[in-house]
XYZ file of C-alpha atoms in Angstrom:
344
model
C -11.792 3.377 -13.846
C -10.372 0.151 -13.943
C -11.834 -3.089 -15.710
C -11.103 -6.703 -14.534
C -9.972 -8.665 -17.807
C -8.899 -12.469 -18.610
C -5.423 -11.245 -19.449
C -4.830 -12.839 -22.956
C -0.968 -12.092 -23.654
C 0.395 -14.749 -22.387
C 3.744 -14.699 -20.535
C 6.797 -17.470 -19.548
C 6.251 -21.163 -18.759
C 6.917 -22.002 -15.378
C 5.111 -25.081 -14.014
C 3.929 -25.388 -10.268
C 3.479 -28.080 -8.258
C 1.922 -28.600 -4.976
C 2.114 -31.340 -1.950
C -0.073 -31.191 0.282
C 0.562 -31.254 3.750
C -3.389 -31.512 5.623
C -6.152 -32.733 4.062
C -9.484 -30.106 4.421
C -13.427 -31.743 5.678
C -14.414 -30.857 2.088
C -12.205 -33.341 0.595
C -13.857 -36.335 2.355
C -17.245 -34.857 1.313
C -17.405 -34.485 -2.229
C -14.726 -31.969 -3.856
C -16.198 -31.094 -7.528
C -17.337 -27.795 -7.116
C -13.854 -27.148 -4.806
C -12.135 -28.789 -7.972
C -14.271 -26.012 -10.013
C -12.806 -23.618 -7.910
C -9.292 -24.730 -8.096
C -9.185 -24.974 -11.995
C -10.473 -21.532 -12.164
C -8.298 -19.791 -9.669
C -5.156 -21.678 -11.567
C -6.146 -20.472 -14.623
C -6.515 -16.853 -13.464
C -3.565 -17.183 -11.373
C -1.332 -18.182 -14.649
C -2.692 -15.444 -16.957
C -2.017 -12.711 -14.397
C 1.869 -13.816 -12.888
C 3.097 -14.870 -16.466
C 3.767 -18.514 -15.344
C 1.913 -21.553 -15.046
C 0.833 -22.062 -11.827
C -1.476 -25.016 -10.167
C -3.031 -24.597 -6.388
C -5.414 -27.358 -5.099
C -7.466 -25.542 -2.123
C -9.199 -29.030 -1.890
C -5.966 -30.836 -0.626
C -5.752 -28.101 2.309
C -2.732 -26.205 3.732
C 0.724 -27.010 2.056
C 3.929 -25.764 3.035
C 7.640 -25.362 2.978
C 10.188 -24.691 5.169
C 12.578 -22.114 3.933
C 14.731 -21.745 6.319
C 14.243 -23.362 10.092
C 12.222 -19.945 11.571
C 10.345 -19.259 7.844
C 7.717 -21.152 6.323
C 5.763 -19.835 3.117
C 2.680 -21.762 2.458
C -1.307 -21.907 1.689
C -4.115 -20.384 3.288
C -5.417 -21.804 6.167
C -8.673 -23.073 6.018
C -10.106 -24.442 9.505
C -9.131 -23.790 13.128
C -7.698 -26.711 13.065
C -5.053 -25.429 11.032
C -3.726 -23.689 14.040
C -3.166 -26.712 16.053
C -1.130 -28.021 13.425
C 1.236 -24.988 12.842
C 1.525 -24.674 16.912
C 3.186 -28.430 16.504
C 5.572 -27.452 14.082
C 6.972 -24.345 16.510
C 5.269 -21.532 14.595
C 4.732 -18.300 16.825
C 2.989 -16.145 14.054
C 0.880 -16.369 11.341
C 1.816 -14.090 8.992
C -1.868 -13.901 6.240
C -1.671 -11.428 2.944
C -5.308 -12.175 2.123
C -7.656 -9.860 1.068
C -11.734 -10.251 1.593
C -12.494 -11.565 -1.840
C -9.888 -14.198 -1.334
C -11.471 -15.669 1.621
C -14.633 -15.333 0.097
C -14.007 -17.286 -3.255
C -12.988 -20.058 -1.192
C -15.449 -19.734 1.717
C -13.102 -19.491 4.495
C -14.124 -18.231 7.707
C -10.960 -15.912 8.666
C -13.268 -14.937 11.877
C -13.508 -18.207 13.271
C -9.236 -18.776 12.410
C -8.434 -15.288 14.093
C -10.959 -15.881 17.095
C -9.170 -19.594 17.675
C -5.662 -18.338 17.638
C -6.532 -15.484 19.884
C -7.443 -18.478 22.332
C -3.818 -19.544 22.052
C -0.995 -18.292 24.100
C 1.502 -19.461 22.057
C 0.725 -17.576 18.170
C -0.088 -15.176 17.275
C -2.674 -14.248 13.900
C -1.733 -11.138 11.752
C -3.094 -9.979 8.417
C -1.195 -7.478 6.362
C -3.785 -7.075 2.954
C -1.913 -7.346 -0.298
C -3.944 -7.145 -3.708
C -3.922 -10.589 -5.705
C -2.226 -11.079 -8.815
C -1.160 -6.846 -8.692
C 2.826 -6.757 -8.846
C 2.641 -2.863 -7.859
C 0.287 -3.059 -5.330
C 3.131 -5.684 -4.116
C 5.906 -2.900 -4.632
C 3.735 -0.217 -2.525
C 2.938 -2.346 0.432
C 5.873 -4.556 1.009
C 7.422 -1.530 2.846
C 4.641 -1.413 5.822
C 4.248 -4.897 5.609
C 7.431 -6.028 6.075
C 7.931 -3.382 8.582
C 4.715 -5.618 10.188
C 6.680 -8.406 9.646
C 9.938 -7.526 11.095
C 8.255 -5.999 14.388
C 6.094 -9.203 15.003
C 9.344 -11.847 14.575
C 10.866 -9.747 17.024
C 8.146 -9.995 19.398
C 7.169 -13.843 18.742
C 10.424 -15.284 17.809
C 10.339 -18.698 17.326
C 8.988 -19.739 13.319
C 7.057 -17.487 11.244
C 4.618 -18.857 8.736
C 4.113 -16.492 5.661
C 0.840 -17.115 3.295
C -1.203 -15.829 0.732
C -3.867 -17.883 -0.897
C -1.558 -20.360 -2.681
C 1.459 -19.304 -1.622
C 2.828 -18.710 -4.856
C 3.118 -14.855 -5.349
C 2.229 -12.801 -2.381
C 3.628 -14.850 0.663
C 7.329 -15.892 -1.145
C 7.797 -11.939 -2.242
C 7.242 -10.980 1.476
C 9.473 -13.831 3.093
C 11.905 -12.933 -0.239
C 11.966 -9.483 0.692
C 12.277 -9.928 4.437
C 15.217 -12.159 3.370
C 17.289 -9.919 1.870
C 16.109 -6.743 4.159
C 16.752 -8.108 7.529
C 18.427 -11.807 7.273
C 21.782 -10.291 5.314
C 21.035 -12.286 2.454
C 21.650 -10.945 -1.384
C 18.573 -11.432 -3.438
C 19.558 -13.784 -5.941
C 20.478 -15.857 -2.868
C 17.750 -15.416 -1.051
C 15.577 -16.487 -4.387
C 17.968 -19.355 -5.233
C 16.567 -20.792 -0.933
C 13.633 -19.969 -1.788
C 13.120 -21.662 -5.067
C 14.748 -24.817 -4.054
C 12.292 -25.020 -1.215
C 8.816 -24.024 -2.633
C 8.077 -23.603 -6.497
C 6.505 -20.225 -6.587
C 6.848 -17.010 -8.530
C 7.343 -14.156 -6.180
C 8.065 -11.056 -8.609
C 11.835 -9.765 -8.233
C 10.749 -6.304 -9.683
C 8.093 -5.364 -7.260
C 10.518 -6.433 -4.390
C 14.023 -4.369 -6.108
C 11.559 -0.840 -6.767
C 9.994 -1.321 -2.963
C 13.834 -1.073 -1.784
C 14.996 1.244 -3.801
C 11.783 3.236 -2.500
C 13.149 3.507 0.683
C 15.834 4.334 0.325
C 15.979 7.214 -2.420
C 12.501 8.546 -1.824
C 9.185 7.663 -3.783
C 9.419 10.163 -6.730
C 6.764 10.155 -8.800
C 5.798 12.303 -12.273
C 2.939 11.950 -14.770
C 3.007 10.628 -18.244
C 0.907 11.028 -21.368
C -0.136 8.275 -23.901
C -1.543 8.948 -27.332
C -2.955 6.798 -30.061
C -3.798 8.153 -33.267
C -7.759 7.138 -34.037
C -8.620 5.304 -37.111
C -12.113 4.491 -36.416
C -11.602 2.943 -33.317
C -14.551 1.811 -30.832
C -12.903 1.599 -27.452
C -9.203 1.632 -26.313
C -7.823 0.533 -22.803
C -4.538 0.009 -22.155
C -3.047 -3.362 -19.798
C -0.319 -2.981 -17.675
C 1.529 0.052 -16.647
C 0.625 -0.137 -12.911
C -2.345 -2.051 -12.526
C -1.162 -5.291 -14.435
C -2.015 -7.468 -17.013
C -5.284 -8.374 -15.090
C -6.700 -5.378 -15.551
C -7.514 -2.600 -18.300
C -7.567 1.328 -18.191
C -10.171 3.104 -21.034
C -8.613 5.823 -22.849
C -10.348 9.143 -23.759
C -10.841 10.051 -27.701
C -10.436 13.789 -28.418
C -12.821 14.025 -30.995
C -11.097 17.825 -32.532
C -7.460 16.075 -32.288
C -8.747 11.807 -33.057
C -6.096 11.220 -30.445
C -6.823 8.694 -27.727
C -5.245 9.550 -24.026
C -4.603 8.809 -21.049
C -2.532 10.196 -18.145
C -1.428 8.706 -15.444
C 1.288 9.558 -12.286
C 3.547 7.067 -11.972
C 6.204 6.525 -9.612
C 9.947 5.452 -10.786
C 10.490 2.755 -12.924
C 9.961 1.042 -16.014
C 6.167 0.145 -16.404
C 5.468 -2.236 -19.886
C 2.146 -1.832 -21.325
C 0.051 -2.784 -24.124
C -2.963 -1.512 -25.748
C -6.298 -2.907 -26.635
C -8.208 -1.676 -29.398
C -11.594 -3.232 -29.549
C -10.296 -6.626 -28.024
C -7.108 -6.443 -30.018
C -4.208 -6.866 -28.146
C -1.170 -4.831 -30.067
C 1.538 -2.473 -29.244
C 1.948 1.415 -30.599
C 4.796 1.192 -32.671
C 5.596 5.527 -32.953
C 6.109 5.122 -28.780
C 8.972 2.978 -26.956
C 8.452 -0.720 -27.039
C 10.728 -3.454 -26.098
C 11.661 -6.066 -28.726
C 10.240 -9.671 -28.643
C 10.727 -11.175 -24.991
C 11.302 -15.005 -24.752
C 8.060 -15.816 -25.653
C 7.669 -13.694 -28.604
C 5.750 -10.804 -27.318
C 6.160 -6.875 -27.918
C 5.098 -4.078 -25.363
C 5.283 -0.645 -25.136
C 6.867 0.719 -22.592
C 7.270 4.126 -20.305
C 10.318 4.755 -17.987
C 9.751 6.961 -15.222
C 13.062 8.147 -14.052
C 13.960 11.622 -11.719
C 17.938 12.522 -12.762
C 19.670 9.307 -13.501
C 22.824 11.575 -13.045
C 22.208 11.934 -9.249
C 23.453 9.986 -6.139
C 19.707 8.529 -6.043
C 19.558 7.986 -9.704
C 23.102 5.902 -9.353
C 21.539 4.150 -6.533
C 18.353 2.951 -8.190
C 20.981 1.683 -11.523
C 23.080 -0.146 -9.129
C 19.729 -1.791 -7.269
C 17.545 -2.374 -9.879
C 20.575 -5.135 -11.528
C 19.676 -8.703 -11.822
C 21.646 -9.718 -8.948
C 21.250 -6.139 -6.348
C 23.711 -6.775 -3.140
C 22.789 -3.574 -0.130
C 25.244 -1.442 0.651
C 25.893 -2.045 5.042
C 24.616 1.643 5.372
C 21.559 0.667 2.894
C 20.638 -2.301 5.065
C 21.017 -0.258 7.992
C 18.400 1.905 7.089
C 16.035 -0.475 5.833
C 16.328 -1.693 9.499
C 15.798 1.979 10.964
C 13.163 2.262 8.529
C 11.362 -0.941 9.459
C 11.572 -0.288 13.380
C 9.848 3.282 12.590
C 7.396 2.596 10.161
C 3.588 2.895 10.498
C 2.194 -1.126 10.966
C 0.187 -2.569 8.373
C -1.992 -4.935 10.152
C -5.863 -4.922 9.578
């Protein structure tokens, strides 16, 4: 069972800004609960990606060109929205919202989809990624960038990539599909990117989805204990499901152990336990020393033989600075072309 949280460990420093590029109805109509809205969804936003980031739905769709065919930007919000990506030379709309995103803002993806359908010249596809959920990121950017890819082929012309904010979601996807398809490394690809649009599109998510594909998704299970002293209730944060959310552990009352096990795929997941609204770390398991902003977490690493060709491959990719191999990027492609389509 998972538990939705205020995550309360907070992470780096990295502030956002926004222009806006339209201007929504609700802005000449009164804005304070949209304001509300905005404040709330920053503050959630910069508590779950470990920076601090700033969206203002009120001042409507904002955007930047990343490179002349790919745009990463903001929700739309109207029909109208349409028309103006049509006069810019977009051919398809690329959306990674889920239901509750729409909904906390009130748009009406219906009436969007039903509009652009109208249109000859774009095309509307949603691929669903979860908010603020770096491994939900890492387990769909395969299918939907194999979305992706097909649909530029199809459309041509420019692509525009969103999310809600266009912060996380919709610069990991155009990141990824980057250094996939367009040939470029990633730290060169993210240097682009990051001179166009301030965002915080998680590098991780994007170097385990590749190395995914192309050694396999291996996964094994791993067991967490904590020694009870009296403890009410213990969840742990992280691992895969973020530091949005919280797992509950299970007391053994013979052994006073707490546990949980979970089947994780390869990688190195951090974590960090709460007991009874305590954020600490277990210091008898692994834990990393203090980060740049003075935190500790525990930490499991998930690995299958780091001796073999894959194991080699997944050291090599998961470097700060991974460059593909011509016979890696090759099969991305082939990968890409044959994969299963995302779209809702």
């Amino acid at each position: 069972m998972l538990l939705p949280i205020k995550a309360n460990d907070p992470k780096s420093r990295l502030v956002i800004q926004v222009v806006s590029d339209s201007k929504s109805s609700s802005e000449m109509s009164g804005v304070s609960k949209e304001e509300e809205k905005s404040d709330e969804y920053s503050q959630d936003m910069t508590q779950a990606m470990g920076a601090v980031l700033t969206y203002r739905h009120e001042l409507g769709m904002n955007y930047n060109f990343i490179r002349p065919d790919l745009i990463v930007g903001s929700c739309l919000q109207t029909p109208e929205d349409v028309d103006k990506l049509r006069k810019i030379g977009v051919k398809t709309i690329f959306c990674l919202q889920q239901d509750p995103d729409l909904e906390y803002f009130g748009v009406d993806i219906r009436s969007i989809q039903a509009y652009a359908k109208t249109c000859s010249d774009i095309q509307h596809i949603r691929c669903e990624i979860r908010d603020f959920d770096a491994f939900d990121l890492r387990m769909r950017l395969p299918a939907v960038v194999s979305t992706l890819y097909k649909a530029v082929k199809r459309n041509g012309g420019v692509t525009y990539i969103h999310c809600t904010a266009g912060m996380g979601r919709a610069p990991a996807v155009a990141l990824t599909y980057m250094f996939w398809v367009q040939g470029y490394k990633l730290m060169e690809a993210h240097k682009l990117l990051m001179s166009k649009r301030s965002c915080f599109p998680k590098l991780d998510a994007i170097r385990n989805a590749t190395i995914d594909i192309l050694t396999g998704l291996k996964k094994k299970t791993i067991s967490l204990k904590l020694k009870d002293k009296g403890f009410s209730i213990v969840e742990i944060s992280g691992l895969d499901i973020g530091w949005g959310q919280r797992i509950p552990l299970t007391l053994d009352k013979e052994t006073r152990f707490w546990s949980l096990k979970r089947e994780l795929p390869e990688g190195q997941f951090e974590y960090k336990y709460i007991i009874d609204g305590e954020w600490t770390h277990n210091e008898l398991e692994p834990f990393t020393g203090p980060n740049k902003d003075g935190h500790t977490n525990n930490y499991a690493k998930v690995v299958d033989d780091p001796t073999s060709v894959d194991g080699a491959t997944r050291e090599r990719l998961t470097s700060e600075d991974p460059e593909l191999l011509e016979e890696e990027r090759l099969k991305l492609i082939q990968f890409l072309e044959t994969c299963s389509e995302a779209e809702v």
